[in-house]
Tab-separated table of C-alpha atoms in Angstrom:
chain	number	residue	atom	x	y	z
A	1	ILE	CA	-4.704	25.453	-6.429
A	2	LEU	CA	-4.767	22.350	-8.542
A	3	LEU	CA	-0.994	22.586	-8.984
A	4	ARG	CA	-0.644	22.342	-5.225
A	5	TYR	CA	-2.556	19.018	-5.066
A	6	LEU	CA	-0.603	17.724	-8.075
A	7	TYR	CA	2.681	18.525	-6.073
A	8	LEU	CA	2.599	15.047	-4.622
A	9	GLU	CA	2.808	13.361	-8.031
A	10	LEU	CA	5.635	15.836	-8.934
A	11	MET	CA	7.529	14.877	-5.716
A	12	LEU	CA	6.965	11.142	-6.386
A	13	LYS	CA	7.801	11.043	-9.909
A	14	PRO	CA	11.660	10.823	-9.682
A	15	LEU	CA	11.420	8.199	-6.862
A	16	VAL	CA	8.851	5.767	-8.176
A	17	ASN	CA	9.132	3.508	-11.356
A	18	LEU	CA	5.563	4.244	-12.436
A	19	LYS	CA	4.137	6.672	-14.875
A	20	GLY	CA	0.924	8.155	-16.029
A	21	ASP	CA	-2.340	6.778	-14.567
A	22	ASP	CA	-0.279	4.139	-12.506
A	23	LEU	CA	1.517	6.999	-10.865
A	24	THR	CA	-1.653	8.956	-9.971
A	25	LEU	CA	-3.340	5.777	-8.588
A	26	PHE	CA	-0.252	5.034	-6.476
A	27	ALA	CA	-0.241	8.683	-5.153
A	28	ILE	CA	-3.987	8.123	-4.243
A	29	TRP	CA	-3.196	4.867	-2.489
A	30	LEU	CA	-0.164	6.448	-0.635
A	31	VAL	CA	-2.704	9.220	0.796
A	32	GLN	CA	-5.191	6.671	1.791
A	33	ALA	CA	-2.536	4.535	3.727
A	34	PHE	CA	-2.382	7.408	6.454
A	35	SER	CA	-6.270	6.987	7.033
A	36	GLY	CA	-8.153	4.649	9.112
A	37	GLY	CA	-10.486	1.847	8.080
A	38	SER	CA	-10.082	-0.534	5.358
A	39	HIS	CA	-7.482	-0.088	2.621
A	40	TYR	CA	-6.683	-1.672	-0.648
A	41	GLY	CA	-3.282	-3.548	-0.573
A	42	LEU	CA	-0.493	-2.876	-3.070
A	43	LEU	CA	0.796	-5.808	-5.365
A	44	LEU	CA	3.932	-5.067	-7.226
A	45	SER	CA	4.692	-7.581	-9.950
A	46	ALA	CA	7.957	-6.904	-11.560
A	47	GLU	CA	11.012	-7.832	-13.620
A	48	ARG	CA	14.345	-8.178	-12.123
A	49	GLY	CA	16.064	-4.609	-12.021
A	50	SER	CA	12.775	-2.745	-11.606
A	51	ALA	CA	13.630	-1.404	-8.195
A	52	LYS	CA	10.601	-3.123	-6.637
A	53	SER	CA	12.481	-3.722	-3.340
A	54	THR	CA	13.648	-0.080	-3.363
A	55	LEU	CA	9.997	1.227	-3.743
A	56	THR	CA	8.871	-1.080	-1.103
A	57	ARG	CA	11.408	0.313	1.283
A	58	GLN	CA	10.553	3.900	0.407
A	59	ILE	CA	6.816	3.091	1.095
A	60	ASN	CA	7.682	1.766	4.508
A	61	GLN	CA	9.783	4.807	5.228
A	62	ILE	CA	6.909	7.177	4.201
A	63	VAL	CA	4.154	5.481	5.894
A	64	ASP	CA	5.357	3.549	8.930
A	65	PRO	CA	9.148	3.784	9.663
A	66	SER	CA	10.120	0.803	11.557
A	67	ARG	CA	12.886	-1.853	11.982
A	68	ALA	CA	11.028	-4.206	9.828
A	69	THR	CA	11.331	-2.513	6.498
A	70	THR	CA	10.636	-5.531	4.316
A	71	MET	CA	10.076	-9.080	5.396
A	72	GLN	CA	9.977	-12.586	4.255
A	73	LEU	CA	6.614	-14.357	4.598
A	74	GLN	CA	6.385	-16.395	7.753
A	75	LYS	CA	5.593	-19.980	7.110
A	76	LYS	CA	3.456	-20.678	10.132
A	77	LEU	CA	0.031	-18.937	9.932
A	78	SER	CA	0.014	-18.187	13.639
A	79	ASP	CA	3.431	-16.470	13.381
A	80	PHE	CA	2.160	-14.675	10.144
A	81	GLN	CA	-0.858	-13.332	12.243
A	82	ASP	CA	1.365	-12.163	15.151
A	83	VAL	CA	3.334	-10.007	12.824
A	84	LEU	CA	0.135	-8.555	11.342
A	85	ALA	CA	-1.010	-7.721	14.757
A	86	ASP	CA	2.248	-6.076	15.851
A	87	ASN	CA	2.501	-3.874	12.544
A	88	TYR	CA	0.390	-1.535	10.820
A	89	LEU	CA	2.164	-1.586	7.274
A	90	CYS	CA	3.378	-4.968	6.381
A	91	CYS	CA	5.843	-5.158	3.417
A	92	TYR	CA	6.827	-8.554	1.982
A	93	ASP	CA	9.740	-8.610	-0.354
A	94	ASN	CA	10.326	-11.171	-3.206
A	95	LEU	CA	7.375	-13.496	-2.861
A	96	ARG	CA	7.094	-16.202	-5.336
A	97	SER	CA	3.510	-17.311	-4.377
A	98	ILE	CA	1.033	-16.824	-1.477
A	99	PRO	CA	-0.331	-19.727	0.324
A	100	VAL	CA	-4.038	-20.002	0.521
A	101	GLU	CA	-4.192	-19.731	4.364
A	102	HIS	CA	-2.102	-16.494	4.226
A	103	SER	CA	-4.088	-15.293	1.538
A	104	ASP	CA	-7.238	-15.478	3.482
A	105	ALA	CA	-5.532	-13.930	6.488
A	106	ILE	CA	-4.368	-10.955	4.332
A	107	ALA	CA	-7.831	-10.571	2.879
A	108	ALA	CA	-9.459	-10.413	6.295
A	109	ALA	CA	-6.851	-8.019	7.670
A	110	THR	CA	-7.371	-5.314	4.814
A	111	THR	CA	-10.944	-4.955	6.091
A	112	CYS	CA	-10.352	-5.468	9.847
A	113	SER	CA	-10.634	-8.679	11.552
A	114	THR	CA	-9.904	-10.167	15.025
A	115	ILE	CA	-8.011	-13.270	15.977
A	116	ALA	CA	-8.595	-15.389	19.238
A	117	LYS	CA	-5.860	-17.297	20.976
A	118	ARG	CA	-5.602	-19.092	24.078
A	119	VAL	CA	-3.285	-17.386	26.583
A	120	LEU	CA	-1.871	-20.484	28.294
A	121	TYR	CA	-2.693	-24.190	27.807
A	122	THR	CA	-3.305	-24.531	31.546
A	123	THR	CA	-6.144	-21.950	31.496
A	124	GLY	CA	-9.107	-21.144	29.445
A	125	ASP	CA	-8.185	-17.370	29.147
A	126	ILE	CA	-8.470	-16.099	25.514
A	127	SER	CA	-6.626	-13.000	24.141
A	128	TYR	CA	-8.174	-11.158	21.178
A	129	ARG	CA	-6.006	-9.172	18.622
A	130	LYS	CA	-7.242	-6.871	16.068
A	131	LEU	CA	-5.737	-7.129	12.451
A	132	SER	CA	-5.948	-3.956	10.505
A	133	ASN	CA	-3.283	-3.616	8.003
A	134	VAL	CA	-1.981	-1.888	4.902
A	135	PHE	CA	0.022	-4.568	2.765
A	136	VAL	CA	2.752	-4.113	0.037
A	137	LEU	CA	3.672	-7.373	-1.488
A	138	ASN	CA	6.196	-7.664	-4.253
A	139	GLY	CA	7.735	-10.360	-6.407
A	140	ILE	CA	8.557	-11.493	-9.992
A	141	ASN	CA	5.367	-12.200	-11.932
A	142	LEU	CA	3.612	-12.285	-8.658
A	143	PHE	CA	-0.302	-12.444	-9.031
A	144	ALA	CA	-2.947	-12.828	-6.373
A	145	THR	CA	-4.648	-15.996	-7.457
A	146	GLU	CA	-7.422	-16.070	-4.894
A	147	SER	CA	-10.299	-13.935	-6.042
A	148	ASP	CA	-11.028	-12.726	-2.467
A	149	LEU	CA	-7.524	-11.288	-2.209
A	150	ALA	CA	-7.402	-10.118	-5.752
A	151	GLU	CA	-10.342	-7.884	-5.313
A	152	ARG	CA	-8.772	-6.208	-2.334
A	153	PHE	CA	-5.515	-5.270	-4.077
A	154	LEU	CA	-4.255	-2.678	-6.565
A	155	TYR	CA	-1.988	-4.279	-9.039
A	156	PHE	CA	1.049	-2.483	-10.645
A	157	GLU	CA	3.467	-4.016	-13.022
A	158	LEU	CA	6.936	-2.350	-12.859
A	159	LYS	CA	9.249	-2.397	-15.724
A	160	LYS	CA	12.941	-2.978	-15.764
A	161	LEU	CA	14.802	0.308	-15.627
A	162	SER	CA	17.362	1.187	-18.260
A	163	SER	CA	20.844	1.921	-17.634
A	164	ASN	CA	20.352	5.658	-17.519
A	165	GLN	CA	17.677	5.391	-15.071
A	166	LEU	CA	19.695	3.261	-12.438
A	167	ARG	CA	20.735	5.017	-9.349
A	168	THR	CA	22.732	3.855	-6.302
A	169	ASP	CA	21.041	3.148	-2.974
A	170	ARG	CA	22.950	6.145	-1.619
A	171	GLU	CA	21.667	8.408	-4.300
A	172	ILE	CA	17.914	7.307	-3.916
A	173	GLU	CA	18.226	7.645	-0.044
A	174	GLN	CA	19.611	11.302	-0.462
A	175	MET	CA	16.680	12.316	-2.861
A	176	PHE	CA	14.193	10.648	-0.564
A	177	LYS	CA	15.497	12.646	2.431
A	178	GLU	CA	15.184	15.870	0.378
A	179	TYR	CA	11.676	15.115	-0.702
A	180	ARG	CA	10.194	13.425	2.277
A	181	PRO	CA	9.009	16.463	4.078
A	182	ALA	CA	7.188	17.841	0.907
A	183	ILE	CA	5.722	14.418	0.323
A	184	LEU	CA	4.229	14.191	3.872
A	185	GLY	CA	3.142	17.651	3.507
A	186	ALA	CA	1.034	17.135	0.350
A	187	ILE	CA	-0.237	13.875	1.689
A	188	PHE	CA	-1.767	15.534	4.773
A	189	GLU	CA	-3.145	18.351	2.928
A	190	LEU	CA	-4.954	16.013	0.531
A	191	LEU	CA	-6.245	13.904	3.369
A	192	ALA	CA	-7.631	16.872	5.247
A	193	LYS	CA	-9.539	17.844	2.029
A	194	ALA	CA	-10.643	14.422	1.367
A	195	THR	CA	-12.329	14.102	4.724
A	196	VAL	CA	-14.517	16.788	3.661
A	197	LEU	CA	-15.294	15.485	0.196
A	198	ILE	CA	-16.039	11.896	1.314
A	199	HIS	CA	-19.377	13.056	2.606
A	200	HIS	CA	-20.311	14.012	-0.973
A	201	PRO	CA	-22.540	11.533	-2.912
A	202	VAL	CA	-20.820	8.967	-5.268
A	203	SER	CA	-22.589	7.394	-8.217
A	204	VAL	CA	-20.561	4.149	-8.399
A	205	LYS	CA	-21.503	1.326	-6.144
A	206	PRO	CA	-18.715	-1.164	-5.742
A	207	THR	CA	-19.573	-4.714	-4.697
A	208	ARG	CA	-16.368	-5.223	-2.655
A	209	MET	CA	-14.048	-2.653	-0.529
A	210	ALA	CA	-16.839	-0.022	-0.780
A	211	ASN	CA	-15.453	2.086	2.009
A	212	ALA	CA	-11.977	1.776	0.652
A	213	TYR	CA	-13.276	2.912	-2.924
A	214	TYR	CA	-15.271	5.899	-1.546
A	215	GLU	CA	-12.269	7.130	0.365
A	216	GLN	CA	-10.131	6.869	-2.680
A	217	VAL	CA	-12.746	8.754	-4.759
A	218	ALA	CA	-12.554	11.607	-2.287
A	219	ILE	CA	-8.724	11.711	-2.379
A	220	ALA	CA	-8.948	11.681	-6.145
A	221	LYS	CA	-11.348	14.741	-6.176
A	222	ALA	CA	-9.015	16.484	-3.806
A	223	MET	CA	-6.318	15.974	-6.387
A	224	GLY	CA	-8.601	17.548	-9.040
A	225	LEU	CA	-9.871	14.450	-10.711
A	226	THR	CA	-13.566	13.664	-11.439
A	227	GLU	CA	-15.223	10.552	-10.186
A	228	SER	CA	-15.463	9.214	-13.762
A	229	ALA	CA	-11.721	9.898	-14.361
A	230	PHE	CA	-10.789	7.960	-11.041
A	231	ASP	CA	-13.028	5.006	-11.917
A	232	LYS	CA	-11.412	4.622	-15.186
A	233	ILE	CA	-7.959	4.689	-13.578
A	234	ILE	CA	-8.872	2.098	-10.908
């Protein structure tokens, strides 16, 4: 039974430039990306040649396939909020920094928020749009400098791939097509088991992102980890 739940990590291993505890935590995050409620974001700080953009595109194709695979950060906050309102998974590629206003908007959207906008300048009508997003941000030496955002993200550092690890986009795409059904099957099986385990008591009481933490604990238990083992990893 345990091997069945570890199957997700085995499928991800040749596709993801992460190892050990990082790969385990990434697998847990990927399962949670399919659930409702608040979510941790994913921040990929990487060297050149670490396949950060490739990984970001793969996440998009697993979680929320769309035309907007990866995006550049919109400069106007209102435009940025419109994009968040129209997408579930938001993947931003090759960021150098995150403006404070955008950082606050991202932090709010991870735990669900609502934006209000006037429909027309000639009327007093207001439209309300809910923001509830899963984020993937990547960049070279990218860090979340605002504490409010940093506490809502899981941070992974991708190392540069060696020459024998490099693959063409076509090779990666073919591997992904072969593994995708198995990856999705493992994700949904783990998520189904986690919906039962989430009602079990948890000893750790996090100060921020409590709902997201409890959900990840349940997913970790579904994968065969103990609560203390997960807490050490995260």
